[in-house]
Short mmCIF file of C-alpha atoms and ligand atoms in Angstrom, two decimals:
data_model
loop_
_atom_site.label_atom_id
_atom_site.label_comp_id
_atom_site.label_asym_id
_atom_site.label_seq_id
_atom_site.Cartn_x
_atom_site.Cartn_y
_atom_site.Cartn_z
CA MET A 1 16.53 -12.15 0.24
CA ILE A 2 15.10 -12.84 3.70
CA TRP A 3 11.78 -14.61 3.91
CA ARG A 4 9.85 -14.73 7.08
CA PHE A 5 6.41 -15.94 7.89
CA LYS A 6 3.92 -13.48 9.24
CA GLU A 7 3.23 -13.77 12.96
CA LYS A 8 0.88 -16.56 13.91
CA GLN A 9 -2.76 -16.06 13.03
CA PRO A 10 -5.42 -16.42 15.73
CA THR A 11 -6.22 -20.11 15.79
CA THR A 12 -9.67 -20.24 14.31
CA SER A 13 -10.46 -23.44 12.47
CA ALA A 14 -10.49 -21.56 9.16
CA ASN A 15 -6.96 -20.27 9.74
CA LEU A 16 -5.69 -23.65 10.81
CA LYS A 17 -6.94 -25.12 7.59
CA VAL A 18 -5.27 -22.35 5.60
CA GLU A 19 -1.98 -22.62 7.51
CA SER A 20 -1.73 -26.35 7.10
CA ASP A 21 -2.48 -26.03 3.39
CA LEU A 22 0.21 -23.40 3.01
CA SER A 23 2.89 -25.01 5.08
CA THR A 24 2.74 -28.29 3.22
CA GLN A 25 3.05 -27.07 -0.34
CA SER A 26 3.00 -23.42 -1.01
CA PHE A 27 5.36 -21.69 1.41
CA ASP A 28 8.30 -23.61 -0.01
CA LEU A 29 7.34 -22.49 -3.45
CA LEU A 30 6.83 -18.85 -2.43
CA ARG A 31 10.21 -18.85 -0.72
CA ALA A 32 11.90 -20.18 -3.81
CA ILE A 33 10.63 -17.45 -6.11
CA ASP A 34 12.67 -14.29 -6.44
CA ALA A 35 9.67 -12.03 -5.86
CA GLU A 36 7.78 -10.49 -3.00
CA SER A 37 4.50 -12.22 -2.29
CA ILE A 38 1.14 -11.86 -0.57
CA VAL A 39 -1.40 -14.61 0.03
CA VAL A 40 -5.04 -13.57 0.25
CA ALA A 41 -7.77 -15.82 1.70
CA PRO A 42 -11.49 -15.63 0.87
CA GLY A 43 -12.99 -12.37 2.14
CA ASP A 44 -9.86 -10.52 0.92
CA LYS A 45 -8.03 -11.24 4.16
CA VAL A 46 -4.24 -11.22 3.91
CA ILE A 47 -2.84 -14.29 5.65
CA TYR A 48 0.80 -14.10 4.63
CA TYR A 49 3.22 -11.60 3.14
CA SER A 50 6.96 -11.62 2.61
CA ASN A 51 9.14 -9.07 4.44
CA GLY A 52 9.89 -6.97 1.36
CA ILE A 53 6.19 -6.12 1.02
CA ASN A 54 6.66 -3.64 3.90
CA THR A 55 8.55 -1.42 1.47
CA PHE A 56 5.46 -0.85 -0.62
CA ASN A 57 3.06 0.16 2.20
CA LEU A 58 0.43 -2.08 0.67
CA ILE A 59 -1.01 -3.80 3.72
CA LYS A 60 -2.92 -2.44 6.68
CA ASP A 61 -5.19 -4.28 9.12
CA GLU A 62 -4.75 -7.54 7.16
CA ARG A 63 -6.11 -5.97 3.97
CA ILE A 64 -4.47 -4.89 0.74
CA GLN A 65 -4.74 -1.09 0.60
CA ASN A 66 -4.54 -0.71 -3.17
CA LYS A 67 -7.69 -0.63 -5.29
CA GLU A 68 -6.00 -1.77 -8.51
CA LEU A 69 -4.46 -4.77 -6.78
CA ASN A 70 -7.69 -5.71 -5.00
CA ASN A 71 -9.50 -5.61 -8.35
CA LEU A 72 -6.92 -8.02 -9.79
CA VAL A 73 -7.38 -10.39 -6.84
CA ARG A 74 -11.15 -10.34 -7.29
CA ALA A 75 -10.83 -10.89 -11.05
CA VAL A 76 -8.72 -13.99 -10.42
CA ARG A 77 -11.17 -15.22 -7.79
CA ARG A 78 -14.09 -14.80 -10.23
CA SER A 79 -12.46 -16.17 -13.36
CA GLY A 80 -9.69 -18.45 -12.10
CA ILE A 81 -7.50 -16.90 -14.80
CA GLN A 82 -4.06 -15.57 -13.90
CA GLN A 83 -3.68 -11.78 -14.24
CA ASP A 84 -0.48 -9.85 -15.05
CA ALA A 85 -0.13 -6.09 -14.70
CA THR A 86 2.40 -3.31 -14.28
CA MET A 87 1.91 -0.88 -11.42
CA GLU A 88 3.58 2.32 -10.28
CA LEU A 89 3.49 2.92 -6.54
CA PRO A 90 4.75 6.10 -4.88
CA ARG A 91 7.80 5.39 -2.69
CA GLY A 92 6.09 7.30 0.12
CA PRO A 93 3.05 9.53 0.66
CA ILE A 94 4.92 12.59 -0.61
CA GLY A 95 7.97 11.31 -2.40
CA GLY A 96 9.11 12.04 -5.92
CA GLY A 97 10.24 8.49 -6.68
CA THR A 98 8.12 5.49 -7.66
CA HIS A 99 8.36 1.71 -7.40
CA ASP A 100 7.83 0.27 -10.89
CA LEU A 101 6.31 -3.13 -10.27
CA LEU A 102 5.40 -6.14 -12.34
CA VAL A 103 2.50 -7.90 -10.64
CA ARG A 104 1.22 -11.42 -11.20
CA VAL A 105 -1.94 -12.62 -9.46
CA THR A 106 -2.80 -16.29 -9.55
CA SER A 107 -5.03 -18.76 -7.69
CA MET A 108 -3.41 -21.26 -5.37
CA GLY A 109 -4.99 -24.61 -4.54
CA ASP A 110 -8.63 -25.27 -3.77
CA ALA A 111 -9.00 -23.35 -0.51
CA GLY A 112 -9.80 -20.11 -2.37
CA LEU A 113 -6.33 -18.70 -1.78
CA ILE A 114 -4.90 -16.15 -4.18
CA ALA A 115 -1.18 -15.43 -4.50
CA VAL A 116 0.10 -12.01 -5.49
CA LEU A 117 3.68 -12.02 -6.76
CA ILE A 118 5.47 -8.70 -7.08
CA PHE A 119 8.68 -8.16 -9.05
CA ASP A 120 10.35 -4.79 -8.52
CA ASP A 121 11.55 -3.46 -11.85
CA SER A 122 12.35 0.09 -10.67
CA GLU A 123 15.98 -0.58 -9.84
CA MET A 124 16.90 -1.80 -13.31
CA ARG A 125 15.16 1.06 -15.07
CA ARG A 126 16.47 3.70 -12.70
CA LEU A 127 20.05 2.50 -12.85
CA ASP A 128 20.01 2.33 -16.62
CA SER A 129 18.99 5.91 -17.16
CA ILE A 130 21.13 7.30 -14.35
CA ARG A 131 24.29 5.57 -15.55
CA ARG A 132 23.88 6.81 -19.08
CA ASP A 133 23.90 10.55 -18.39
CA PHE A 134 26.21 10.25 -15.38
CA VAL A 135 29.06 8.92 -17.49
CA ALA A 136 28.73 11.86 -19.88
CA ASN A 137 28.84 14.48 -17.09
CA ILE A 138 31.59 12.85 -15.17
CA SER A 139 34.10 12.71 -17.98
CA HIS A 140 33.68 16.45 -18.42
CA GLU A 141 34.14 17.19 -14.70
CA LEU A 142 37.22 14.99 -14.36
CA LYS A 143 38.90 16.60 -17.34
CA THR A 144 39.19 20.01 -15.64
CA PRO A 145 41.46 19.08 -12.69
CA ILE A 146 43.36 16.52 -14.73
CA GLY A 147 44.04 19.15 -17.42
CA ALA A 148 45.14 21.63 -14.74
CA LEU A 149 47.55 19.09 -13.22
CA SER A 150 49.11 18.40 -16.55
CA ILE A 151 49.65 22.11 -17.32
CA LEU A 152 51.04 22.74 -13.82
CA SER A 153 53.50 19.88 -14.07
CA GLU A 154 54.82 21.30 -17.35
CA ALA A 155 55.16 24.66 -15.63
CA VAL A 156 57.18 23.05 -12.83
CA LEU A 157 59.55 21.48 -15.36
CA GLU A 158 60.11 24.78 -17.09
CA ALA A 159 60.69 26.65 -13.84
CA SER A 160 63.44 24.34 -12.65
CA ASN A 161 65.71 27.27 -11.74
CA ASP A 162 63.07 29.28 -9.93
CA PRO A 163 62.29 27.77 -6.49
CA GLU A 164 59.63 30.39 -5.72
CA ALA A 165 57.66 29.58 -8.89
CA ILE A 166 58.04 25.85 -8.24
CA SER A 167 56.57 26.12 -4.78
CA LYS A 168 53.67 28.24 -6.15
CA PHE A 169 52.89 25.67 -8.86
CA ALA A 170 53.29 22.78 -6.42
CA SER A 171 50.74 24.20 -4.00
CA ARG A 172 48.29 24.69 -6.88
CA MET A 173 48.93 21.06 -7.85
CA GLN A 174 48.05 20.06 -4.31
CA ALA A 175 44.79 21.98 -4.49
CA GLU A 176 43.87 20.42 -7.83
CA SER A 177 44.65 16.89 -6.65
CA LYS A 178 42.57 17.43 -3.50
CA ARG A 179 39.74 18.56 -5.75
CA LEU A 180 40.16 15.45 -7.85
CA SER A 181 40.06 13.17 -4.83
CA ASP A 182 36.98 14.97 -3.39
CA LEU A 183 35.26 14.54 -6.71
CA VAL A 184 36.07 10.84 -6.84
CA GLN A 185 34.81 10.41 -3.25
CA GLU A 186 31.50 12.11 -4.10
CA ILE A 187 31.15 9.97 -7.19
CA ILE A 188 31.64 6.87 -5.06
CA ASN A 189 29.00 8.15 -2.58
CA LEU A 190 26.54 8.82 -5.34
CA SER A 191 27.02 5.49 -7.08
CA ARG A 192 26.59 3.66 -3.76
CA LEU A 193 23.27 5.43 -3.29
CA GLN A 194 22.15 4.54 -6.75
CA ASP A 195 22.80 0.86 -6.15
CA ASP A 196 20.94 0.76 -2.89
CA ASP A 197 17.34 0.65 -1.70
CA PRO A 198 17.45 1.88 1.91
CA LEU A 199 13.84 0.90 2.59
CA LYS A 200 14.44 -2.78 1.86
CA ASN A 201 16.78 -3.40 4.78
CA GLY A 202 15.89 -0.20 6.58
CA LYS A 203 16.21 0.41 10.30
CA ILE A 204 14.22 2.76 12.50
CA ILE A 205 16.09 6.06 12.69
CA ASN A 206 15.68 8.75 15.33
CA LEU A 207 15.98 12.02 13.42
CA SER A 208 17.01 14.24 16.36
CA GLU A 209 19.99 11.99 16.93
CA VAL A 210 21.02 12.03 13.27
CA ILE A 211 20.69 15.83 13.09
CA ASN A 212 22.86 16.32 16.18
CA ASP A 213 25.56 14.09 14.66
CA ALA A 214 25.38 15.96 11.35
CA ILE A 215 25.76 19.30 13.15
CA ASP A 216 28.78 17.97 15.08
CA GLN A 217 30.50 17.05 11.83
CA SER A 218 30.21 20.64 10.60
CA ARG A 219 31.09 22.28 13.89
CA LEU A 220 34.74 22.98 12.98
CA ASN A 221 33.92 24.51 9.61
CA ALA A 222 31.27 26.70 11.21
CA GLU A 223 33.60 27.89 13.99
CA LYS A 224 36.28 28.89 11.48
CA ARG A 225 33.73 31.22 9.91
CA LYS A 226 32.15 32.33 13.22
CA ILE A 227 28.86 30.84 12.08
CA THR A 228 26.51 29.60 14.83
CA ILE A 229 24.35 26.53 14.24
CA PHE A 230 21.06 26.31 16.15
CA PHE A 231 18.97 23.17 16.36
CA GLU A 232 15.34 23.20 17.43
CA ALA A 233 13.48 19.88 17.68
CA LEU A 234 9.76 20.65 17.96
CA ASP A 235 8.75 16.98 17.69
CA ASP A 236 10.13 13.50 18.01
CA ALA A 237 10.44 11.71 14.69
CA GLN A 238 11.29 8.13 13.74
CA VAL A 239 11.65 7.16 10.10
CA LEU A 240 12.54 4.00 8.23
CA GLY A 241 15.80 3.93 6.29
CA ASP A 242 19.58 4.05 6.28
CA LYS A 243 20.99 6.18 9.10
CA SER A 244 24.27 7.07 7.44
CA GLN A 245 22.53 8.15 4.23
CA VAL A 246 20.02 10.36 6.05
CA GLY A 247 22.93 11.82 8.04
CA MET A 248 24.85 12.49 4.83
CA ALA A 249 21.86 14.35 3.34
CA ILE A 250 21.42 16.58 6.39
CA ASN A 251 25.16 17.23 6.63
CA ASN A 252 25.36 18.23 2.95
CA LEU A 253 22.64 20.85 3.54
CA ILE A 254 24.38 22.19 6.65
CA GLU A 255 27.77 22.34 4.87
CA ASN A 256 26.19 24.28 1.99
CA ALA A 257 24.47 26.65 4.42
CA ILE A 258 27.91 27.42 5.89
CA ASN A 259 29.77 27.60 2.58
CA TYR A 260 27.34 29.97 0.92
CA SER A 261 26.95 32.40 3.86
CA PRO A 262 29.04 35.35 5.02
CA ASP A 263 31.03 35.07 8.26
CA SER A 264 29.29 35.63 11.61
CA THR A 265 25.83 34.60 10.42
CA ARG A 266 23.59 31.85 11.78
CA VAL A 267 22.35 28.53 10.43
CA THR A 268 19.13 27.14 11.92
CA VAL A 269 18.01 23.53 11.74
CA THR A 270 14.45 22.68 12.79
CA LEU A 271 12.70 19.34 13.06
CA LYS A 272 8.94 19.03 13.21
CA VAL A 273 6.21 16.58 12.27
CA ASN A 274 3.27 17.52 10.12
CA ASP A 275 0.61 15.02 9.11
CA GLN A 276 2.82 11.94 9.64
CA ILE A 277 5.65 13.59 7.70
CA ALA A 278 8.92 14.60 9.36
CA GLU A 279 10.25 17.94 8.12
CA ILE A 280 13.87 18.99 8.58
CA ALA A 281 14.51 22.59 7.54
CA VAL A 282 18.02 24.02 7.19
CA SER A 283 17.97 27.84 6.94
CA ASP A 284 20.82 30.25 6.38
CA GLN A 285 21.35 33.99 6.05
CA GLY A 286 23.59 33.53 3.05
CA ILE A 287 23.91 34.65 -0.56
CA GLY A 288 20.70 32.90 -1.67
CA ILE A 289 20.02 31.45 -5.10
CA PRO A 290 18.80 33.46 -8.11
CA GLU A 291 15.28 32.57 -9.23
CA LYS A 292 16.42 31.41 -12.66
CA ASP A 293 18.64 28.73 -11.08
CA LEU A 294 16.12 27.33 -8.58
CA GLU A 295 14.72 24.75 -10.95
CA ARG A 296 18.06 23.22 -11.89
CA ILE A 297 19.85 23.38 -8.56
CA PHE A 298 19.36 19.68 -7.71
CA GLU A 299 20.88 18.49 -11.00
CA ARG A 300 24.24 16.78 -10.87
CA PHE A 301 27.14 19.24 -11.33
CA TYR A 302 24.83 22.27 -11.55
CA ARG A 303 26.34 25.29 -9.79
CA VAL A 304 25.24 28.91 -9.68
CA ASP A 305 28.83 30.13 -9.55
CA PRO A 306 31.35 27.40 -10.40
CA ALA A 307 34.28 29.57 -9.25
CA ARG A 308 32.81 30.07 -5.75
CA SER A 309 31.84 26.41 -5.51
CA ARG A 310 35.40 25.41 -6.39
CA LEU A 311 36.78 27.80 -3.79
CA THR A 312 34.84 26.04 -1.01
CA GLY A 313 35.85 22.61 -2.32
CA GLY A 314 32.42 22.07 -3.91
CA THR A 315 31.89 19.38 -6.51
CA GLY A 316 28.37 20.24 -7.63
CA LEU A 317 27.19 16.81 -6.50
CA GLY A 318 26.03 17.57 -2.94
CA LEU A 319 22.43 18.52 -3.68
CA SER A 320 21.88 15.71 -6.15
CA ILE A 321 23.04 13.33 -3.41
CA VAL A 322 20.52 14.95 -1.04
CA LYS A 323 17.72 14.54 -3.57
CA HIS A 324 18.62 10.90 -4.21
CA ILE A 325 18.60 10.09 -0.52
CA ALA A 326 15.26 11.84 0.00
CA ASN A 327 13.61 10.04 -2.93
CA ASN A 328 15.09 6.65 -2.01
CA HIS A 329 13.48 7.07 1.43
CA GLY A 330 10.08 7.94 -0.02
CA GLY A 331 10.60 11.61 0.82
CA ASP A 332 11.51 14.78 -1.01
CA VAL A 333 13.54 17.96 -0.74
CA SER A 334 12.35 21.46 -1.52
CA LEU A 335 13.89 24.89 -1.54
CA TRP A 336 12.92 28.45 -0.69
CA SER A 337 15.49 31.11 -1.45
CA VAL A 338 15.84 34.83 -2.03
CA GLU A 339 19.03 36.11 -3.59
CA GLY A 340 20.99 38.14 -1.05
CA ALA A 341 18.71 37.17 1.86
CA GLY A 342 19.18 33.44 2.44
CA SER A 343 17.88 29.96 1.71
CA THR A 344 15.86 27.27 3.41
CA PHE A 345 16.15 23.66 2.25
CA THR A 346 13.45 21.35 3.60
CA LEU A 347 13.88 17.59 3.67
CA ARG A 348 10.73 15.55 4.26
CA PHE A 349 10.51 11.87 5.20
CA PRO A 350 7.38 9.84 5.94
CA LEU A 351 7.30 8.71 9.58
CA ALA A 352 7.75 4.96 10.10
CA THR A 353 4.30 3.45 10.53
CA GLN A 354 3.52 1.55 13.73
CA GLU A 355 3.19 -1.71 11.77
CA VAL A 356 6.64 -1.36 10.19
CA SER A 357 8.27 -0.32 13.51
CA GLU A 358 6.80 -3.34 15.28
CA LYS A 359 7.79 -5.72 12.53
CA ILE A 360 11.37 -4.41 12.46
CA SER A 361 11.82 -4.41 16.25
CA SER A 362 10.51 -7.99 16.39
CA GLN A 363 13.33 -9.00 13.99
CA GLU A 364 16.10 -7.34 15.98
P1 LIG B 1 28.56 22.30 -4.44
O1 LIG B 1 29.49 21.17 -4.22
O2 LIG B 1 28.94 23.16 -5.60
O3 LIG B 1 28.21 23.05 -3.21
P2 LIG B 1 25.81 21.33 -4.42
O4 LIG B 1 25.16 20.33 -5.30
O5 LIG B 1 25.83 21.07 -2.97
O6 LIG B 1 27.26 21.53 -5.00
O7 LIG B 1 25.10 22.71 -4.67
C1 LIG B 1 24.89 23.15 -6.00
C2 LIG B 1 24.92 24.66 -6.08
O8 LIG B 1 23.78 25.19 -5.38
C3 LIG B 1 26.10 25.31 -5.39
O9 LIG B 1 27.23 25.37 -6.24
C4 LIG B 1 25.57 26.69 -5.05
O10 LIG B 1 25.65 27.51 -6.22
C5 LIG B 1 24.09 26.44 -4.78
N1 LIG B 1 23.78 26.30 -3.35
C6 LIG B 1 23.62 25.16 -2.63
N2 LIG B 1 23.29 25.41 -1.36
C7 LIG B 1 23.22 26.75 -1.24
C8 LIG B 1 22.90 27.67 -0.15
N3 LIG B 1 22.59 27.21 1.06
N4 LIG B 1 22.93 28.98 -0.43
C9 LIG B 1 23.24 29.44 -1.65
N5 LIG B 1 23.54 28.65 -2.72
C10 LIG B 1 23.53 27.32 -2.51
#
């Protein structure tokens, strides 16, 4: 974990006193603890916070922006008694995910300083539940191509005198083993995402750039099907996160738009900003999704038509990867679709705040 001191405070005598107090004893201690931390001076002024605190969007204008946490700080200041609490913070202003935090607030020396220590428990809990049902689903999905390979290899043995049949079975074996390797690759992608918090070591990402790259990756597939991809950037948008993950999410949506559309149609990608939220919409003129399936479409391995999905090399994991990436970035993904008319998937990410952008660019 990287620890960094906040930029220098204006040198008032009060701050100098605080800084000298902190540098002698307490910074060392704060750095040694495996937790994020905030130090609050009298008057509720934040005088120090560790880098990871940025992830929680807790601090603005040198104040803690969370009522519950401010109440805890005041309670400690009044009573001198350490307070422990659990807190759930949204991962972003709109996002589906939460940070599950254990918070400890305690007084620190005689200068009226209060330390807030934050332990992030979300990862452990999230990973636990995800792993459990993932293992169950995956064994089922892997069995299908493995079973097919075993039957096909028996068929090859039995057809040893029939070269035409052998070549037919062999090409089906190739298709099944490609499917198996695609599936394994997607599983690796998904498990990487689940182990990762892109906000913690996030970079500032320019969304127009990422969208253009994602479109380029799908260009060949689209051309084969005479599908045209349009991109319209109505606004500039910078978000905090992992560029390759955000690119993967956008590319998955574009690939689906192509795969589930008839030839010679168009796919439109738009980027705009609404109320500090970046919105990327991917629209197609494809087969659409029946209303009864809309609710379950982001579940792992859920497919409207498994046979069609298999035909296009689908694994049923693409949209759950998209949803993971959106939630991990404090965003979300939503869907509008009419069967037979087309679909629009909208990814939303909170824009990087000025404070976070400045802090990150000062580290680079
Ligand atoms: P797959 O690998 O099967 O494409 P996804 O998780 O990406 O898996 O998508 C799940 C299912 O959602 C697909 O099998 C398909 O039935 C449906 N789907 C996804 N995107 C679209 C789209 N743009 N138009 C119509 N159906 C879609």
